[in-house]
Coordinates of C-alpha atoms and ligand atoms in Angstrom, one line a residue:
M1 CA 0.0 0.0 0.0
K2 CA 1.4 3.4 -1.1
T3 CA 0.1 6.7 0.0
L4 CA 1.2 10.1 -1.4
I5 CA 0.5 13.3 0.5
K6 CA 1.0 16.2 -1.9
N7 CA 1.4 20.0 -1.6
G8 CA 1.4 20.2 2.2
R9 CA 3.4 22.4 4.5
I10 CA 5.4 20.0 6.6
V11 CA 6.1 21.2 10.1
T12 CA 8.2 19.3 12.7
A13 CA 9.8 20.5 15.9
V14 CA 12.7 21.9 13.8
D15 CA 11.6 22.2 10.2
D16 CA 8.9 24.1 8.2
Y17 CA 8.9 23.5 4.5
R18 CA 6.8 22.5 1.5
A19 CA 7.2 19.0 0.1
D20 CA 5.4 15.8 -0.7
I21 CA 5.5 12.6 1.3
L22 CA 5.5 9.0 0.1
I23 CA 4.4 6.4 2.6
E24 CA 5.1 2.7 2.0
D25 CA 4.6 -0.2 4.5
E26 CA 3.5 2.0 7.3
R27 CA 6.5 4.3 7.2
V28 CA 7.6 7.4 5.4
S29 CA 9.8 6.3 2.5
V30 CA 10.5 9.5 0.5
I31 CA 10.1 13.2 1.2
G32 CA 10.7 15.6 -1.7
A33 CA 9.4 18.3 -3.9
K34 CA 6.8 17.4 -6.6
L35 CA 6.9 13.6 -6.2
E36 CA 5.4 11.8 -9.1
M37 CA 5.4 8.2 -7.9
E38 CA 2.4 6.0 -8.4
A39 CA 0.3 5.5 -5.2
D40 CA -2.9 3.7 -4.2
N41 CA -4.0 6.8 -2.3
V42 CA -3.2 10.4 -3.1
I43 CA -4.1 13.0 -0.5
D44 CA -4.0 16.7 -1.5
A45 CA -2.8 18.8 1.5
S46 CA -2.8 22.1 -0.2
G47 CA -3.2 24.9 2.3
K48 CA -2.9 22.5 5.2
L49 CA -0.2 21.8 7.8
V50 CA 1.3 18.3 7.7
I51 CA 2.4 17.5 11.3
P52 CA 3.6 14.5 13.2
G53 CA 0.7 12.7 15.0
G54 CA 0.2 14.0 18.5
I55 CA 1.6 12.0 21.4
D56 CA -0.3 12.2 24.7
P57 CA 1.8 10.6 27.4
H58 CA -0.7 10.9 30.2
T59 CA -4.1 9.1 29.9
H60 CA -6.2 6.9 32.1
M61 CA -8.5 4.7 30.0
E62 CA -10.9 2.7 32.1
L63 CA -9.0 3.5 35.3
P64 CA -10.8 2.1 38.4
F65 CA -10.8 5.2 40.7
G66 CA -12.9 6.9 43.3
G67 CA -15.4 4.0 43.6
T68 CA -16.0 3.9 39.8
E69 CA -14.1 3.6 36.5
A70 CA -13.0 6.2 34.0
S71 CA -15.7 6.2 31.3
D72 CA -13.5 6.0 28.2
D73 CA -12.1 2.5 27.6
F74 CA -9.3 1.8 25.2
L75 CA -11.7 1.7 22.3
T76 CA -13.7 4.9 22.8
G77 CA -10.7 6.8 24.3
T78 CA -8.2 6.1 21.5
R79 CA -10.8 6.7 18.8
A80 CA -11.5 10.1 20.3
A81 CA -7.8 10.7 20.5
A82 CA -7.5 10.0 16.8
H83 CA -10.3 12.4 16.0
G84 CA -8.2 15.0 17.9
G85 CA -5.0 14.4 16.0
T86 CA -3.3 12.2 18.6
T87 CA -1.8 8.9 17.2
T88 CA 0.0 7.6 20.3
I89 CA -1.1 7.5 23.9
I90 CA 0.9 6.3 26.9
D91 CA -1.6 5.1 29.4
F92 CA -1.0 4.4 33.1
A93 CA -1.2 0.7 34.0
V94 CA -1.6 0.1 37.8
Q95 CA 0.2 -2.3 40.1
Y96 CA -2.1 -2.5 43.1
K97 CA -0.9 -3.3 46.5
G98 CA -0.2 -7.0 46.8
E99 CA 0.3 -7.4 43.1
S100 CA 3.5 -7.9 41.3
L101 CA 4.6 -5.2 38.8
I102 CA 4.2 -7.7 35.9
Q103 CA 0.7 -8.6 37.0
G104 CA -0.2 -4.9 36.8
I105 CA 1.2 -4.6 33.3
D106 CA -0.5 -7.9 32.2
N107 CA -3.9 -6.5 33.4
W108 CA -3.5 -3.4 31.3
H109 CA -2.5 -5.5 28.2
K110 CA -5.8 -7.4 28.6
K111 CA -7.8 -4.1 28.8
A112 CA -6.1 -2.7 25.6
E113 CA -5.4 -5.6 23.4
G114 CA -7.5 -5.6 20.2
K115 CA -9.3 -2.4 21.1
T116 CA -7.2 0.5 20.3
A117 CA -7.5 2.8 17.3
I118 CA -3.9 4.1 17.6
D119 CA -0.6 2.9 19.0
Y120 CA -0.1 2.8 22.7
G121 CA 2.4 2.3 25.4
F122 CA 2.2 2.0 29.2
H123 CA 3.8 3.6 32.2
L124 CA 3.3 1.7 35.4
I125 CA 1.7 3.2 38.5
T126 CA 3.8 1.5 41.2
T127 CA 2.3 1.3 44.7
E128 CA 4.8 -1.1 46.2
L129 CA 8.4 -1.6 45.6
E130 CA 10.4 -3.6 48.1
D131 CA 14.1 -4.5 47.6
N132 CA 13.1 -7.9 46.3
Q133 CA 10.9 -6.3 43.6
I134 CA 13.7 -4.3 42.0
E135 CA 14.5 -7.1 39.6
E136 CA 10.9 -7.0 38.4
L137 CA 11.2 -3.3 37.7
H138 CA 14.1 -4.1 35.4
T139 CA 12.0 -6.8 33.8
A140 CA 9.2 -4.3 33.2
M141 CA 11.8 -2.1 31.5
D142 CA 12.9 -5.0 29.3
E143 CA 9.3 -5.3 28.3
G144 CA 9.1 -1.7 27.1
I145 CA 7.7 -0.1 30.2
S146 CA 10.5 2.3 31.0
S147 CA 8.6 4.8 33.2
F148 CA 6.9 4.4 36.5
K149 CA 4.4 6.8 38.2
M150 CA 4.5 7.3 41.9
F151 CA 2.1 9.3 44.0
M152 CA 2.7 11.6 47.0
A153 CA -1.1 12.1 47.1
Y154 CA -4.1 9.9 47.7
P155 CA -3.1 8.3 51.1
G156 CA -4.5 4.8 51.4
V157 CA -4.9 4.4 47.7
F158 CA -1.8 5.2 45.6
L159 CA 0.5 7.2 48.0
V160 CA 4.0 5.7 48.5
D161 CA 6.5 6.8 51.2
D162 CA 9.7 8.6 50.4
A163 CA 11.8 5.5 51.0
T164 CA 9.9 3.7 48.2
I165 CA 10.3 6.7 45.9
F166 CA 14.0 6.8 46.6
R167 CA 14.3 3.0 45.9
A168 CA 12.3 3.3 42.7
M169 CA 14.3 6.3 41.5
S170 CA 17.6 4.6 42.2
A171 CA 16.5 1.4 40.5
A172 CA 15.0 3.1 37.4
G173 CA 17.7 5.7 37.1
E174 CA 20.4 3.0 37.0
R175 CA 18.9 1.7 33.8
G176 CA 17.9 5.0 32.2
G177 CA 14.3 4.7 33.4
L178 CA 12.2 7.6 34.6
I179 CA 9.9 8.2 37.6
C180 CA 6.9 10.2 36.8
M181 CA 5.8 12.0 40.0
H182 CA 2.3 13.0 41.1
A183 CA 3.8 15.7 43.4
E184 CA 1.3 16.9 46.0
N185 CA 1.5 16.5 49.8
G186 CA -1.5 14.3 50.2
I187 CA -1.1 13.8 53.9
V188 CA -1.4 17.5 54.7
I189 CA -4.2 17.9 52.0
N190 CA -6.2 15.2 53.8
E191 CA -6.0 17.2 57.1
I192 CA -7.2 20.3 55.3
I193 CA -10.1 18.3 53.7
K194 CA -11.1 17.0 57.1
H195 CA -11.4 20.5 58.5
A196 CA -13.3 21.8 55.5
L197 CA -15.9 19.0 55.7
A198 CA -16.2 19.5 59.5
K199 CA -17.3 23.1 58.7
G200 CA -19.9 21.9 56.2
H201 CA -17.9 22.9 53.1
T202 CA -19.1 20.2 50.8
A203 CA -19.4 21.9 47.3
P204 CA -17.0 21.0 44.4
K205 CA -15.1 24.3 44.7
Y206 CA -13.7 23.1 48.1
H207 CA -11.7 20.5 46.1
A208 CA -9.6 23.4 44.9
L209 CA -9.7 25.3 48.1
T210 CA -8.3 22.3 50.1
R211 CA -5.4 21.7 47.7
P212 CA -3.1 24.7 48.0
T213 CA -0.4 25.4 45.4
L214 CA 2.1 25.1 48.3
A215 CA 1.1 21.4 48.7
E216 CA 2.1 20.9 45.1
A217 CA 5.3 23.0 45.3
E218 CA 6.4 21.1 48.4
G219 CA 5.8 17.8 46.5
V220 CA 7.8 19.0 43.5
H221 CA 10.6 20.2 45.8
R222 CA 10.7 16.9 47.6
A223 CA 10.5 14.8 44.4
I224 CA 13.4 16.7 42.9
A225 CA 15.5 16.5 46.1
I226 CA 14.9 12.7 46.4
A227 CA 15.8 12.3 42.7
E228 CA 19.0 14.3 43.2
M229 CA 20.0 12.0 46.1
A230 CA 19.2 9.0 44.0
E231 CA 21.2 10.5 41.2
S232 CA 18.3 10.0 38.8
P233 CA 16.1 12.2 36.6
V234 CA 12.5 12.9 37.5
Y235 CA 9.4 13.9 35.5
I236 CA 6.7 15.9 37.3
V237 CA 3.2 15.1 35.9
H238 CA 0.3 17.5 35.5
L239 CA 2.1 20.5 36.9
S240 CA -0.5 23.2 37.5
C241 CA 0.9 26.3 39.0
A242 CA 3.7 28.9 39.2
D243 CA 4.7 27.8 42.7
A244 CA 5.4 24.3 41.5
L245 CA 7.0 25.5 38.3
N246 CA 9.4 27.7 40.3
Q247 CA 10.7 24.5 42.0
V248 CA 11.4 22.9 38.6
R249 CA 13.0 26.0 37.2
Q250 CA 15.3 26.4 40.1
A251 CA 16.4 22.8 39.8
R252 CA 17.0 23.0 36.1
D253 CA 19.0 26.2 36.6
R254 CA 21.3 24.2 38.8
G255 CA 21.6 21.6 36.0
I256 CA 19.5 19.0 37.6
P257 CA 17.6 16.6 35.2
A258 CA 14.1 17.6 36.3
F259 CA 11.4 17.6 33.7
A260 CA 7.7 18.5 33.8
E261 CA 4.5 18.5 31.8
T262 CA 1.5 20.6 32.1
C263 CA -2.0 20.1 30.7
P264 CA -4.5 22.2 28.7
Q265 CA -6.9 22.5 31.7
Y266 CA -4.2 24.5 33.6
L267 CA -3.6 26.7 30.6
F268 CA -7.2 27.5 29.7
L269 CA -9.4 26.9 32.8
S270 CA -9.2 28.4 36.2
I271 CA -10.6 28.1 39.8
D272 CA -13.4 30.5 38.7
D273 CA -14.9 27.6 36.7
Y274 CA -15.9 25.7 39.9
G275 CA -18.6 28.3 40.7
D276 CA -20.7 27.6 43.8
D277 CA -22.9 24.7 42.7
F278 CA -22.5 21.1 41.7
E279 CA -21.7 21.9 38.1
G280 CA -18.2 22.5 39.4
A281 CA -17.8 18.8 39.7
K282 CA -16.9 18.7 36.0
Y283 CA -13.6 20.3 36.9
V284 CA -12.8 18.2 39.9
M285 CA -9.3 16.9 39.0
T286 CA -6.0 16.7 40.8
P287 CA -4.2 19.0 41.0
P288 CA -7.2 21.4 40.9
L289 CA -7.7 24.4 38.6
R290 CA -5.8 27.4 39.9
E291 CA -6.0 31.2 40.0
K292 CA -5.9 32.6 36.4
S293 CA -2.6 34.3 37.1
N294 CA -0.8 30.9 36.9
Q295 CA -1.7 30.6 33.3
A296 CA 0.8 33.2 32.0
E297 CA 3.6 31.6 34.1
L298 CA 2.9 28.2 32.7
W299 CA 3.0 29.6 29.1
K300 CA 6.3 31.2 30.0
G301 CA 7.6 27.9 31.3
L302 CA 6.6 26.2 28.0
K303 CA 8.4 28.9 26.0
T304 CA 11.6 28.7 28.0
D305 CA 11.6 24.8 28.2
D306 CA 11.2 24.7 32.0
L307 CA 8.1 22.7 30.9
Q308 CA 8.8 20.3 28.1
I309 CA 5.5 18.5 27.3
I310 CA 1.7 19.1 27.2
S311 CA -0.3 16.0 28.0
T312 CA -4.0 15.7 29.0
D313 CA -4.3 13.6 32.1
H314 CA -7.4 12.3 30.3
C315 CA -9.5 10.6 33.0
P316 CA -13.2 11.2 32.3
F317 CA -16.1 10.5 34.6
C318 CA -19.7 11.3 33.6
M319 CA -21.6 13.8 35.7
K320 CA -24.5 11.2 35.9
E321 CA -23.9 8.4 38.3
Q322 CA -20.1 9.1 38.6
K323 CA -19.4 12.7 39.6
E324 CA -22.7 12.5 41.4
L325 CA -21.1 10.1 43.9
G326 CA -19.8 13.3 45.6
R327 CA -23.0 15.4 45.5
N328 CA -22.9 15.8 49.3
D329 CA -19.1 15.6 49.8
F330 CA -16.6 17.0 47.3
S331 CA -14.0 14.5 48.5
K332 CA -16.1 11.7 47.1
I333 CA -16.2 13.2 43.6
P334 CA -14.1 11.0 41.3
N335 CA -11.0 13.0 40.4
G336 CA -10.4 13.5 36.7
A337 CA -11.7 15.1 33.5
P338 CA -11.8 14.4 29.8
G339 CA -9.4 16.1 27.3
V340 CA -7.6 13.6 25.0
E341 CA -9.6 14.8 21.9
N342 CA -9.1 18.5 22.4
R343 CA -5.4 18.9 23.2
V344 CA -3.8 19.4 19.8
P345 CA -6.4 21.9 18.4
L346 CA -6.5 23.7 21.8
I347 CA -2.8 24.2 21.9
Y348 CA -2.6 25.2 18.3
N349 CA -5.2 27.9 18.9
G350 CA -4.1 29.0 22.4
G351 CA -0.4 28.7 21.5
V352 CA 0.2 29.5 17.9
V353 CA -2.9 31.5 16.9
E354 CA -2.7 33.6 20.0
N355 CA 1.1 34.1 19.5
R356 CA 2.4 32.5 22.6
I357 CA 4.6 29.8 21.0
S358 CA 5.9 29.1 17.5
L359 CA 4.5 26.5 15.2
N360 CA 7.7 24.3 15.7
R361 CA 7.3 24.6 19.5
F362 CA 3.6 23.5 19.2
V363 CA 4.7 20.3 17.4
E364 CA 7.5 19.8 19.9
L365 CA 5.2 20.2 22.9
T366 CA 2.4 18.0 21.6
S367 CA 4.4 15.3 20.0
T368 CA 8.2 15.3 19.6
A369 CA 9.3 16.0 23.2
A370 CA 7.1 13.2 24.5
A371 CA 8.6 10.8 21.9
K372 CA 12.1 11.7 23.1
M373 CA 11.2 11.7 26.8
F374 CA 9.6 8.3 26.7
G375 CA 11.8 6.4 24.4
L376 CA 9.8 6.5 21.1
F377 CA 11.9 8.8 19.0
P378 CA 12.5 8.8 16.0
K379 CA 9.9 6.0 15.3
K380 CA 7.3 8.5 16.6
G381 CA 7.3 12.3 17.1
T382 CA 8.6 13.5 13.7
I383 CA 8.1 13.2 10.0
A384 CA 11.3 11.7 8.6
V385 CA 12.3 9.0 6.2
G386 CA 12.0 5.7 8.1
S387 CA 9.7 7.1 10.8
D388 CA 6.2 5.6 11.4
A389 CA 3.8 7.4 9.1
D390 CA 1.8 8.9 12.0
I391 CA 0.7 12.1 10.3
V392 CA -2.0 14.7 10.9
I393 CA -3.3 16.9 8.1
F394 CA -4.4 20.0 9.9
D395 CA -6.4 22.9 8.6
P396 CA -5.0 26.0 10.2
E397 CA -7.7 28.4 9.0
K398 CA -10.9 26.4 9.6
E399 CA -12.8 27.2 12.8
Q400 CA -14.6 25.0 15.2
T401 CA -16.7 25.2 18.4
L402 CA -15.7 22.7 21.0
G403 CA -18.5 20.9 22.9
L404 CA -20.3 17.7 23.7
K405 CA -22.2 17.6 20.4
T406 CA -19.0 17.3 18.3
S407 CA -17.0 15.3 20.8
H408 CA -16.2 11.6 20.5
M409 CA -15.1 11.0 24.1
N410 CA -17.4 8.7 26.1
V411 CA -18.5 11.3 28.7
D412 CA -21.6 13.5 29.2
Y413 CA -19.9 16.9 29.2
N414 CA -17.0 18.8 27.7
T415 CA -14.9 21.1 29.8
Y416 CA -14.5 23.5 26.9
E417 CA -18.2 23.7 25.9
G418 CA -18.8 26.6 23.5
K419 CA -15.1 27.6 23.1
K420 CA -14.5 28.8 19.6
I421 CA -11.0 28.0 18.2
K422 CA -9.1 28.2 14.9
G423 CA -7.6 25.0 13.6
V424 CA -9.2 21.6 12.7
V425 CA -7.8 18.1 12.4
E426 CA -8.8 17.0 9.0
T427 CA -7.1 13.7 8.2
V428 CA -5.1 11.4 10.4
L429 CA -2.8 8.6 9.4
S430 CA -1.7 6.0 11.9
R431 CA 1.3 4.0 10.5
G432 CA 0.2 5.0 7.0
K433 CA -3.5 3.9 7.4
V434 CA -6.1 6.7 7.2
V435 CA -8.0 6.5 10.5
I436 CA -9.7 9.9 10.3
Q437 CA -10.8 11.3 6.9
N438 CA -12.3 14.8 6.8
G439 CA -13.3 14.3 10.5
E440 CA -14.8 10.8 10.0
Y441 CA -13.4 7.7 11.7
K442 CA -12.2 5.1 9.1
G443 CA -10.3 2.7 11.3
K444 CA -11.3 -0.4 13.4
P445 CA -10.7 -1.6 16.9
G446 CA -7.3 -3.2 17.1
D447 CA -5.6 -1.0 14.5
G448 CA -3.3 0.2 17.3
Q449 CA -0.2 -1.7 18.4
F450 CA 1.5 -1.9 21.7
L451 CA 4.8 0.1 21.7
K452 CA 7.8 -1.3 23.5
R453 CA 9.5 1.8 24.6
G454 CA 13.2 2.5 25.0
T455 CA 14.6 5.1 27.4
C456 CA 14.7 8.9 27.4
V457 CA 16.9 10.6 24.7
S458 CA 16.3 14.1 26.1
M459 CA 18.9 14.2 28.8
Ligands
URP1 O1 -7.6 14.0 38.8 C1 -6.8 13.3 38.2 N1 -5.7 13.8 37.8 N2 -7.1 12.0 38.0 C2 -6.3 11.0 37.4 C3 -5.3 10.5 38.4 C4 -4.1 11.3 38.5 O2 -3.8 11.7 39.6 O3 -3.4 11.5 37.5
ZN2 ZN1 -1.7 12.2 39.1
ZN3 ZN1 -3.1 11.2 35.7

């Protein structure tokens, strides 16, 4: 099968030029001006951007959490991702207490196998790691799971102590692996929540008011300090505020390999979105939405490379029957929000159209940097001869209104309802196969393949 993409403007993290692309056997085989080869499928990309497929390194498909389960499974979630120009996700498998690391990974393989629309990899949420389990962590790395998420939050569920974090960082770091840290002081936060509930503060907005930015900054500071003692890198997930970013910036200025991602919700939404009633439950995610003033600081961090990646932390729960679990107590609202479908167009609009970042940086933040950080580059994250033909044909001029009606995520609301943006994903190729054509899904469950990842090439 040969596909020829003609007349497009190819934009990668470093290049911006006009050329045609020939795809053979799932990969880019030739890039050049005015290619005249025979092809089974010719796509005219005149007036369009031709960019590497997005990589979202932070999703939680069908994650059991907060007494329920994230409402997108690997089928609906990856299909929605494809609609939004994302061709690779890295989802978080979970090793629950009492399970081996490999059991956790096997469980996630069972959830995903045969269902996904796009390629996928796993990180592993590690909730226990004794000395006798270090070997298993190395086995997981041999199986292509080269990053491990640990939590300083959610006591009694996912939280691990500092000794476990140090052990994991030492063991992973030794082999080039990476610890992804949910950095929030969950022990202190739980005390603050107790006091709030005792005062009768039960509305969703108290989710934000009980998780101060200082609790996140303290977690980031501690995570980086432990990583420094373990002589390993660290990657802070879903960084939400200036206080936390300052910790990363100070470490990086000292030459420490500290990395961080932020998410669209922290760039476009704010604490004001909670309002006073239960509608605010739509935005109950962790860390919570922050004061608007943090947004400019995060954009600055993205520009200066103190933040390297934009992921989504896609973890949707419906308002009906799921978020409702916390109608009388905000601490019982399942934490998480949808977003996998909206990331690429949102960042194009908010970043490029609104003049905050360059077109190259947009590609780097939504695709290339994640491929490098998580051991997928140059197979993924760029358009180059030999790379997988994961390609998005993006209309930079067309406008769209985000909302539930046009969304493909399996959830009953959209956090960006009514937001008008410029830039539309038109056609998406996943390893050379057209999975989205003019906004219509053309793939089938199981098109996606599991990605055995290597280690970071960013350091
Ligand atoms: O609220 C969130 N972020 N839910 C997903 C789990 C996590 O902490 O990433
Ligand atoms: Zn987290
Ligand atoms: Zn998450």
